[in-house]
Tab-separated table of C-alpha atoms in Angstrom:
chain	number	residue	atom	x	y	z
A	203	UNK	CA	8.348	55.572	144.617
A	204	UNK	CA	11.660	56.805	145.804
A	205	UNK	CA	14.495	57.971	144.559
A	206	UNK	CA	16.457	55.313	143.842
A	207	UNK	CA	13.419	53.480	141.868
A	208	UNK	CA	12.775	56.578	139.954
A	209	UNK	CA	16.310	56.434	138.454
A	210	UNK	CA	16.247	53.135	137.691
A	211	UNK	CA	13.178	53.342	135.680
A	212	UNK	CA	14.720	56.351	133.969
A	213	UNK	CA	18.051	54.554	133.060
A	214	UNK	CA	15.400	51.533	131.607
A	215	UNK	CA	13.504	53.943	129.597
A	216	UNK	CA	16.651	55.108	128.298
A	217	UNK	CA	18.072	52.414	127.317
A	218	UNK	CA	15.050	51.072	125.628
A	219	UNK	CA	15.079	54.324	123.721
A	220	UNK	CA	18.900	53.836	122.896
A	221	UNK	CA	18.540	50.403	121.470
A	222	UNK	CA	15.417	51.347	119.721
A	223	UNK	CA	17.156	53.914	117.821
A	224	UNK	CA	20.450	51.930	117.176
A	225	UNK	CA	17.887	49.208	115.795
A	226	UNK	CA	16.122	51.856	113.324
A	227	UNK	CA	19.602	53.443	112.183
A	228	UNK	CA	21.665	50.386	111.485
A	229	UNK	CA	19.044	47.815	110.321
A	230	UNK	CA	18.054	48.059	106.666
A	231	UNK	CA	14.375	48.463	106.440
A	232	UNK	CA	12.728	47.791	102.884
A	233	UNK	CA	10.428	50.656	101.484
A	234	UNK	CA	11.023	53.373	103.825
A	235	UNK	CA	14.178	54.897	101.064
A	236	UNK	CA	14.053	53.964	97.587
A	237	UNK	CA	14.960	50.928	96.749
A	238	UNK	CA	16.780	51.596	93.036
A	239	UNK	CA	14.751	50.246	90.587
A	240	UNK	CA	11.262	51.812	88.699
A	241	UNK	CA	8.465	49.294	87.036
A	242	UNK	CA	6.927	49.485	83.900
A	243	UNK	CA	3.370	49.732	84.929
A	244	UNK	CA	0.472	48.044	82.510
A	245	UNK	CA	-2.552	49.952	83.269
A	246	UNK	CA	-5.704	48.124	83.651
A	247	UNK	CA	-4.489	44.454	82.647
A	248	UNK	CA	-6.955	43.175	85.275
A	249	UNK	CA	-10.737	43.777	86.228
A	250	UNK	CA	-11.682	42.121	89.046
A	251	UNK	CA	-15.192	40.245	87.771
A	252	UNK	CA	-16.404	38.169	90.895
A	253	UNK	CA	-15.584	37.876	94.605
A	254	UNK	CA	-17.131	36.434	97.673
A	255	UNK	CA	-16.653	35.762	101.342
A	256	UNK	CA	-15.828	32.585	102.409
A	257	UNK	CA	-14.189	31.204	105.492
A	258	UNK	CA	-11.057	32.306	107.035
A	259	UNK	CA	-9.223	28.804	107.576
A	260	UNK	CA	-9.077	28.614	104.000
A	261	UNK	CA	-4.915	29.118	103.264
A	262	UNK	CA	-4.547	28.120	99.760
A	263	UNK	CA	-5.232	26.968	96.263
A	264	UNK	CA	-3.579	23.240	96.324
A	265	UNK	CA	-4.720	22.890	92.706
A	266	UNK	CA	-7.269	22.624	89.966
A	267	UNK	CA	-8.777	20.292	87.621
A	268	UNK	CA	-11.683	19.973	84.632
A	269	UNK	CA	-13.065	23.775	85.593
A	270	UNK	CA	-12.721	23.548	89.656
A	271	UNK	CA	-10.948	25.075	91.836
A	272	UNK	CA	-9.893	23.569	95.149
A	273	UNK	CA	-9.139	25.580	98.416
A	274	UNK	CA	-7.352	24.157	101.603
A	275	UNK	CA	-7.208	24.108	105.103
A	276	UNK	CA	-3.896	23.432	107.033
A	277	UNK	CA	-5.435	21.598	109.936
A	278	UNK	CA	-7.556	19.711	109.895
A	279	UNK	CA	-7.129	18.838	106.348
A	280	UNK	CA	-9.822	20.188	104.455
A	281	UNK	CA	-10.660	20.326	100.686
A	282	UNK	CA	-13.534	22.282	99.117
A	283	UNK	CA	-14.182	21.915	95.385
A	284	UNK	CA	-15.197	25.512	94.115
A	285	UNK	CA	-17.390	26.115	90.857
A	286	UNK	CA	-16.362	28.700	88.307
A	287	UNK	CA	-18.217	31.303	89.950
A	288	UNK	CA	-17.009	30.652	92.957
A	289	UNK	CA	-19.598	28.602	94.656
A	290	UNK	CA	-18.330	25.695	96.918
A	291	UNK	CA	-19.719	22.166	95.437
A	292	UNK	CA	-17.911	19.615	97.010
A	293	UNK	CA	-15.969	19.267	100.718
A	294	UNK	CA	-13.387	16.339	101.449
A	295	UNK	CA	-11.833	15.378	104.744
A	296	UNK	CA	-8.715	13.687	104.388
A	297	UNK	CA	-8.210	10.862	106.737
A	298	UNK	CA	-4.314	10.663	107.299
A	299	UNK	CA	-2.461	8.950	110.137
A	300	UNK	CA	-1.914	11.403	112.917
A	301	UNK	CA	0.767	13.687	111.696
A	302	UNK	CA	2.607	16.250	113.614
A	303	UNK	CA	1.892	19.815	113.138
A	304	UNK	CA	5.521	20.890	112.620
A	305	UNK	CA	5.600	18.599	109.053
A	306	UNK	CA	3.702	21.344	107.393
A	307	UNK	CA	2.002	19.208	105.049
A	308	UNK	CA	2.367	20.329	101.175
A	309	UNK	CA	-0.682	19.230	99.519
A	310	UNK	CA	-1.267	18.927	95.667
A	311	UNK	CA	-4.155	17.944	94.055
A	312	UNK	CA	-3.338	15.642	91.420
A	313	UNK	CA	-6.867	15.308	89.756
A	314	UNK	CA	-10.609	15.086	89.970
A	315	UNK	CA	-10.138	12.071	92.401
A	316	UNK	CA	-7.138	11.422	93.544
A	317	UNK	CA	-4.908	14.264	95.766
A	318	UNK	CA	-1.089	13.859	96.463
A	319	UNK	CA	0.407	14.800	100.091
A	320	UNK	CA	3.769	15.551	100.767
A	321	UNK	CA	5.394	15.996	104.034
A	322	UNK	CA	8.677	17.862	103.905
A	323	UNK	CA	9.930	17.139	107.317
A	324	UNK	CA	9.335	13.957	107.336
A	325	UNK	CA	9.486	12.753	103.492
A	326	UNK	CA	6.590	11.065	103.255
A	327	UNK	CA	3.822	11.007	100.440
A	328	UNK	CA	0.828	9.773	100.611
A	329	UNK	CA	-1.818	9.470	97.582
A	330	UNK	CA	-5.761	9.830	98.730
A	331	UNK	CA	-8.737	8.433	96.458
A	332	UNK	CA	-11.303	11.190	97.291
A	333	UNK	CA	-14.099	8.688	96.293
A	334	UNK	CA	-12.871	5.648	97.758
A	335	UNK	CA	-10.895	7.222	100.753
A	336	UNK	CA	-8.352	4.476	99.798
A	337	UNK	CA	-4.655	5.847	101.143
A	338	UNK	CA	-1.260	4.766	99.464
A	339	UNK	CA	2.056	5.964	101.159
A	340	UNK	CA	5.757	5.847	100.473
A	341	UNK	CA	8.581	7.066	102.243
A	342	UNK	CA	10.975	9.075	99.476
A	343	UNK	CA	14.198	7.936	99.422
A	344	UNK	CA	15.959	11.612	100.377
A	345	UNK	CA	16.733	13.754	103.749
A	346	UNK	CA	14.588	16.598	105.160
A	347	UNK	CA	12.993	18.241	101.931
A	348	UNK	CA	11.744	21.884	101.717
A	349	UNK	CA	10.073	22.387	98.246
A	350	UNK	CA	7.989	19.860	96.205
A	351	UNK	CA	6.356	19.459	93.135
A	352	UNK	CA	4.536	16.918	90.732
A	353	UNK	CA	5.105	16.099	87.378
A	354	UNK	CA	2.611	15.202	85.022
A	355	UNK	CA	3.939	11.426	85.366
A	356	UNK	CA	4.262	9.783	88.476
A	357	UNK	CA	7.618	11.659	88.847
A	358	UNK	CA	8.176	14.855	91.386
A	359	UNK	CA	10.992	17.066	92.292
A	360	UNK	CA	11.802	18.215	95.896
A	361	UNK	CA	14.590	20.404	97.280
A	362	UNK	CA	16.164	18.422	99.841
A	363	UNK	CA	19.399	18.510	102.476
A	364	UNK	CA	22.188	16.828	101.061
A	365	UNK	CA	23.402	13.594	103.143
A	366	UNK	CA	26.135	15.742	104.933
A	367	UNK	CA	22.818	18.168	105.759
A	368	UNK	CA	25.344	21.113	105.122
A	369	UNK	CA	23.298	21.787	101.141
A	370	UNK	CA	20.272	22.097	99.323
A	371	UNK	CA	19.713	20.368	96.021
A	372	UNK	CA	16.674	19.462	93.692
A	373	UNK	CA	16.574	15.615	93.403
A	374	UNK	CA	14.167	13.413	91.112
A	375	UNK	CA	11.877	11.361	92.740
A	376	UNK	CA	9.754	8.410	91.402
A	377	UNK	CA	6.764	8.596	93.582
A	378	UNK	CA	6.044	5.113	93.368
A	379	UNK	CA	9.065	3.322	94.573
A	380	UNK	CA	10.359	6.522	96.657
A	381	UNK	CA	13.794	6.142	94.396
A	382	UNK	CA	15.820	9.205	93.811
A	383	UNK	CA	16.472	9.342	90.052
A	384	UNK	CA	18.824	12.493	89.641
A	385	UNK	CA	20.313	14.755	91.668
A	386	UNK	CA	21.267	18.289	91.149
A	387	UNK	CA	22.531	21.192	92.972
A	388	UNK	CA	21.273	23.894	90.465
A	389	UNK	CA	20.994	26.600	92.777
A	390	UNK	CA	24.398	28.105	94.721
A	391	UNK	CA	23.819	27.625	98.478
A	392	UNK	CA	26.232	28.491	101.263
A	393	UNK	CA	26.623	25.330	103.580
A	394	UNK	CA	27.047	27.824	106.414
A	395	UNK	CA	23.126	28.083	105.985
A	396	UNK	CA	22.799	24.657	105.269
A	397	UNK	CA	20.888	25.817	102.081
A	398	UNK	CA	17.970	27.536	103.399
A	399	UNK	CA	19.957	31.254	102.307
A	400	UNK	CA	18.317	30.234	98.689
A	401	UNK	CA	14.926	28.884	99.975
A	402	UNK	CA	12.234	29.904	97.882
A	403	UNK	CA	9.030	29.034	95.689
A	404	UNK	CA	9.227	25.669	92.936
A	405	UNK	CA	6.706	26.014	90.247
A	406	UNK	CA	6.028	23.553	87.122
A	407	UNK	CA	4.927	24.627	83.521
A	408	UNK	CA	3.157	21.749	82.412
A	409	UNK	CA	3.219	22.520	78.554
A	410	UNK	CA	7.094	23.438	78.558
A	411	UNK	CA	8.358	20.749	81.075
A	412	UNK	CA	9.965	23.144	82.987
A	413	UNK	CA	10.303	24.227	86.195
A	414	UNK	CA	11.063	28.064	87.611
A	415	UNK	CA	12.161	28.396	91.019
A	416	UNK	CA	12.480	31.809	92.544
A	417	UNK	CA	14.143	32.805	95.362
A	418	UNK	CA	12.430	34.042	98.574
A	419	UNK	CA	15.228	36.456	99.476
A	420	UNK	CA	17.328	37.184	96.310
A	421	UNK	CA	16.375	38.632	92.690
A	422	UNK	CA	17.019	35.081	91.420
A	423	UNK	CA	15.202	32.664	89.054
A	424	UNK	CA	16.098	29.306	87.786
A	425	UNK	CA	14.398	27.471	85.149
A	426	UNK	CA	15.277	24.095	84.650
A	427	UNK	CA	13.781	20.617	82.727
A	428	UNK	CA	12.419	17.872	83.846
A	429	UNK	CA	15.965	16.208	84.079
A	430	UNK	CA	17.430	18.570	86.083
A	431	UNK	CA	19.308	20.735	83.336
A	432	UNK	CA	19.748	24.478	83.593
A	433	UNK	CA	17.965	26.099	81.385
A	434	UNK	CA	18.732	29.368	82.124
A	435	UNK	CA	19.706	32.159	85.333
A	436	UNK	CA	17.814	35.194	85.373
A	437	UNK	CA	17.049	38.105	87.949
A	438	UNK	CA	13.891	39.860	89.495
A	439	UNK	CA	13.686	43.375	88.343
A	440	UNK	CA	14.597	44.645	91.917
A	441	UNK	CA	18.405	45.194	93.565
A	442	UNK	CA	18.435	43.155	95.884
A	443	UNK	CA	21.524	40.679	95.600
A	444	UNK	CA	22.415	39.539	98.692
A	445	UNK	CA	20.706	39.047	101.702
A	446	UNK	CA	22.140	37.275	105.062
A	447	UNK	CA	20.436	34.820	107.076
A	448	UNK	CA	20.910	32.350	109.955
A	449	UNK	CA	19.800	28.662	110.629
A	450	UNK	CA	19.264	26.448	113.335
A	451	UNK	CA	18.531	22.836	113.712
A	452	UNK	CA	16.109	21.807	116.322
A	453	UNK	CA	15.757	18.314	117.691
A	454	UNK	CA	12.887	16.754	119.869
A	455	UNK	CA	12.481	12.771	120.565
A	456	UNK	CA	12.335	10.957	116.796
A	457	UNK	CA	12.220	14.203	114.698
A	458	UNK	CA	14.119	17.368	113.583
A	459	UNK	CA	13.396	20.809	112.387
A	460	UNK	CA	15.412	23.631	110.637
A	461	UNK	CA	14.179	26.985	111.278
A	462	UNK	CA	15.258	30.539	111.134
A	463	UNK	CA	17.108	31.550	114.276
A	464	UNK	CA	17.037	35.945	112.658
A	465	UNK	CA	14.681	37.783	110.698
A	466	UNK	CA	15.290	37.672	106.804
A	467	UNK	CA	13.987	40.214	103.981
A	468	UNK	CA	11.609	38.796	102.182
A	469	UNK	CA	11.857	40.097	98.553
A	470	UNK	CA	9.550	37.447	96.229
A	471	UNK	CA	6.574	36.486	98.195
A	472	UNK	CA	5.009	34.083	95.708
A	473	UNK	CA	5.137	33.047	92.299
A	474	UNK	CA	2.001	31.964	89.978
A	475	UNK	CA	2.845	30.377	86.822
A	476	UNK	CA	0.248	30.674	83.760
A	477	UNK	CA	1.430	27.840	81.426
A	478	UNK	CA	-1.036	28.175	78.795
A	479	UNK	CA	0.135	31.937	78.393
A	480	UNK	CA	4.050	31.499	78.742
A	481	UNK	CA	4.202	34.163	81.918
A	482	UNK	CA	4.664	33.718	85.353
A	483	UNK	CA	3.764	36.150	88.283
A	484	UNK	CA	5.919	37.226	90.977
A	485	UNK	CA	4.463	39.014	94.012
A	486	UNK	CA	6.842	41.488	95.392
A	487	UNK	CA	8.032	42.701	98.695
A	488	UNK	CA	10.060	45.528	96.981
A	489	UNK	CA	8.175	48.883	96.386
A	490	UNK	CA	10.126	50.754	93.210
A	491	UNK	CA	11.028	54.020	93.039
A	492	UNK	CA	8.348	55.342	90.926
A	493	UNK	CA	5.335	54.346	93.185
A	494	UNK	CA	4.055	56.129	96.634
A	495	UNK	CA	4.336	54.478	99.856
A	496	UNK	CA	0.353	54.713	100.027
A	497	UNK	CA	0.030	52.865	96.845
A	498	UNK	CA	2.395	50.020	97.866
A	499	UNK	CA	0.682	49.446	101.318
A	500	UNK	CA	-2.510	49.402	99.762
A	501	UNK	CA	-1.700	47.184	97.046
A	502	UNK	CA	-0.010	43.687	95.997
A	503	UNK	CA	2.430	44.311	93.219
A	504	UNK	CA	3.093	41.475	90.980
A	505	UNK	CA	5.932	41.110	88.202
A	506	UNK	CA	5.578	39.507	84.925
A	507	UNK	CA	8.343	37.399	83.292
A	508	UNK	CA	8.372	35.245	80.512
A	509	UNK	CA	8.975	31.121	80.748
A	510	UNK	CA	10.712	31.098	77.684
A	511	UNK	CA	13.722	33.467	78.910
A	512	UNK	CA	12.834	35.408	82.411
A	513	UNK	CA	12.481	38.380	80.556
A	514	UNK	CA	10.606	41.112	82.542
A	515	UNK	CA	7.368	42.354	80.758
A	516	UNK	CA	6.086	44.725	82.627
A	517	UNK	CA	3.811	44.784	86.251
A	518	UNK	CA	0.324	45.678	87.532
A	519	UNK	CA	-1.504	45.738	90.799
A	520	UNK	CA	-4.650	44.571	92.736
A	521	UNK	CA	-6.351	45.410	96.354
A	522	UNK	CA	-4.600	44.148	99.333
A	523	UNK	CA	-7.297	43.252	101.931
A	524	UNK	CA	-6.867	44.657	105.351
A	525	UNK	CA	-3.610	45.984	104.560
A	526	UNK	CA	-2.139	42.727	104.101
A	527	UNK	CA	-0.828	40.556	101.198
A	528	UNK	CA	-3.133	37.831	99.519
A	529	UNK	CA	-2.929	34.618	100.874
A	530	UNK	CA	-2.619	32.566	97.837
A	531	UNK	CA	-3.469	33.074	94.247
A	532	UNK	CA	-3.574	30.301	90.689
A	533	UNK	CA	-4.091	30.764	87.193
A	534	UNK	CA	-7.708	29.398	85.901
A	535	UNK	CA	-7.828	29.651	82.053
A	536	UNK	CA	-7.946	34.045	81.520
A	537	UNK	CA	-8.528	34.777	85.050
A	538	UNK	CA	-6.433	35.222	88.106
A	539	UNK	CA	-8.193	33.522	91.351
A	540	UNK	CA	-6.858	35.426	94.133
A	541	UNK	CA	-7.511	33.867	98.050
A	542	UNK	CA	-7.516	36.704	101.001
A	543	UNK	CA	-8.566	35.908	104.455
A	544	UNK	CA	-12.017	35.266	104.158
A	545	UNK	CA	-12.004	36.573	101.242
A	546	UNK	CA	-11.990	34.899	96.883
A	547	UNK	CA	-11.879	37.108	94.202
A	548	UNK	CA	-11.848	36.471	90.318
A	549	UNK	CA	-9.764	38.859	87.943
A	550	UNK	CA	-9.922	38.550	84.081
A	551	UNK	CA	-6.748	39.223	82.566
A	552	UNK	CA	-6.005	41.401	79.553
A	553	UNK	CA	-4.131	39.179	77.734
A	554	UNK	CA	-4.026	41.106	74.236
A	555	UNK	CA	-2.218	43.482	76.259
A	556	UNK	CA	0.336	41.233	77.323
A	557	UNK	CA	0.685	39.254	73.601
A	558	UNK	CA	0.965	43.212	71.915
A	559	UNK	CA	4.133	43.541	74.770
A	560	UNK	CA	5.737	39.968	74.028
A	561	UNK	CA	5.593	40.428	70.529
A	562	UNK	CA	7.577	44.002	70.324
C-alpha cells in the first residue's frame, strides 16, 4: 500500500470516527441518563406458575375463548388452540386468497369457531368458519387503516387516513355491510406526518365498552366509548412528551404503503387490558430513575393503570428472554400468558394486592 492509499484510509477512518461521535453526542438515546421519573414498584405481584417451549414462528396471542388460548403465525397463517396448561390441542390453517406480505394481516379470533381477519393496507375483512372452512369477505368502506378492533357486536373500530390522506381518525365500522358509521378524530395528529406521529396500540374492555388507545411514542392514553366519545386524556407515568418522526408513502403497481422514512423512540411497547379486573398493562421502553441499567435490560417493565380513570397504580417486572422484550402477552382469568420466542409462560397475578392499592 502506498502512500497515498494509506492516507486515504486514514482520512475514512476518521471520518467514520467523527460522525460516530457527532451521532452519540447529539442524538438522544433512552436509558443511558435518567430519564426523570421513579416507579412505585409492587413486589412480588406475579409468580410465574408454568412455562414451556414451543415453536419460534409463533408471534402472538390473536385471542381467547371458553378456557383456550390461541397463538399465531404471520405467514403462513397458522392457529394453534392451547389448553390451560399450555398444551397445544387444536391447529388451523387458514385458507385465504393470496395476500401480499406487506398487508400485515391483523387477525382476531372472534370465538370458538369462527376467526375475524383484517387487512390494514388493504381494508379488507374476511370472517373464517374454522369447522366449515367457509370464508365471508367485505371490503370496509374507509382508506388505508392502521389499528383495528372488534366489538362484541358485529361492529369494529379502525384508525384510518382521512380522505385527504393528510390525518388519522378512529371510524365505526359495521362489519357486515363495510359502512362507516361514525367518524372521529379523537387523537391530535400533525398532517405533516399524515397521522402516524400518534400511531400506537387500540385495545377494547369488553365489560366497560370502552376502548384505551395508547400511544407508541408519547405518554398518552385515550379512552373512549363505543360511539366514539372521549372519555377521558391521561398520561404514562414517564416524560416523554414529544417525540418527532417522519413518513413516507410508497407506491408499487395497484397498492400503497406508509412507512417510516427515520428511526422513532419507542416509549409504550404494548398494552394488555384485563377487563374483568379494571387494569390495563403497559410495557415500557422507559427505564425510571430508581432502577439499575442491569435490572432494566434484564427485565420487561410493565405499568398499571386503571380503566375507570388512567390512574397509575403502581408497576412490577418479569424475565426478558435472551435479552429481549416478550413477544406478545393476554390476560386469561388471574394469570398473565406471556409469548417469548420459543418460549410460553403462565404468571398468576396477585390481585389482592392490586384491589388493597385501588381501594386506598
Amino acid at each position: 500500500m502506498n502512500g497515498k492509499h494509506t492516507l486515504a484510509v486514514f482520512s475514512l477512518l476518521a471520518t467514520a470516527i467523527f460522525i460516530i461521535l457527532w451521532l452519540k453526542n447529539s442524538t438522544y438515546l433512552p436509558n443511558v441518563k435518567n430519564n426523570g421519573f421513579k416507579r412505585k414498584w409492587i413486589e412480588n405481584l406475579v409468580v410465574l406458575e408454568k412455562e414451556k417451549n414451543i415453536s419460534s414462528a409463533f408471534a402472538r396471542f390473536p385471542g381467547t375463548h371458553s378456557g383456550y388460548n390461541f397463538l399465531a403465525t404471520k405467514d403462513p397463517f397458522v392457529l394453534v388452540k392451547f389448553s390451560e396448561d399450555l398444551n397445544p390441542k387444536d391447529t388451523f390453517t387458514l385458507n385465504l386468497p393470496k395476500i401480499n406480505a406487506s398487508y400485515n394481516p391483523n387477525i382476531l379470533v372472534v370465538d370458538s369457531f369462527n376467526v375475524l381477519v383484517a387487512l390494514p393496507n388493504s381494508a379488507l375483512s374476511f370472517t373464517i368458519s374454522l369447522d366449515s372452512e367457509k370464508i365471508d369477505s367485505v371490503r370496509l368502506q374507509s382508506d388505508i387503516f392502521t389499528r383495528f378492533s372488534k366489538m362484541r357486536n358485529s361492529s369494529a373500530i379502525v384508525r384510518a387516513l382521512t380522505k385527504d390522506q393528510t390525518r388519522q381518525s378512529f371510524k365505526k365500522i359495521d362489519l357486515k355491510s363495510g359502512e362507516v358509521i361514525k367518524e372521529a378524530s379523537i387523537v391530535e395528529n400533525d398532517k405533516s406526518y399524515m397521522g402516524f406521529d400518534s400511531d400506537g396500540i387500540l385495545q377494547f374492555d369488553p365489560i366497560r365498552n370502552l376502548f384505551i388507545y395508547v400511544q407508541y411514542y408519547r405518554n398518552e392514553v385515550h379512552c373512549f366509548d363505543t360511539s366514539l366519545n372521549l372519555i377521558y386524556k391521561s398520561n404514562t407515568i414517564d416524560t416523554i412528551s414529544t417525540n418527532s418522526a417522519v413518513y413516507t408513502k410508497l407506491e408499487k403497481f395497484d397498492s400503497q404503503k406508509v412507512t417510516s422514512s427515520a428511526a422513532r423512540l419507542i416509549v409504550n411497547r404494548e398494552c394488555i387490558v384485563d377487563s374483568k379486573n379494571g387494569v390495563y398493562f403497559i410495557l415500557s421502553n422507559l427505564r425510571s430513575d430508581d432502577a439499575t441499567n442491569s435490572d432494566f435490560r434484564e427485565n420487561n417493565t410493565l405499568d398499571i393503570y386503571k380503566i375507570d380513570d388512567g390512574m397509575y397504580l403502581g408497576s412490577f417486572t418479569i424475565p426478558k428472554r435472551n435479552s429481549t422484550y416478550f413477544l406478545s402477552a393476554t390476560i386469561d382469568s388471574s394469570h398473565l400468558l406471556v409469548l417469548n420466542k420459543g418460549n410460553l409462560a403462565k404468571y398468576r397475578i396477585d390481585y389482592s394486592k392490586l384491589l388493597q392499592i385501588m381501594a386506598k
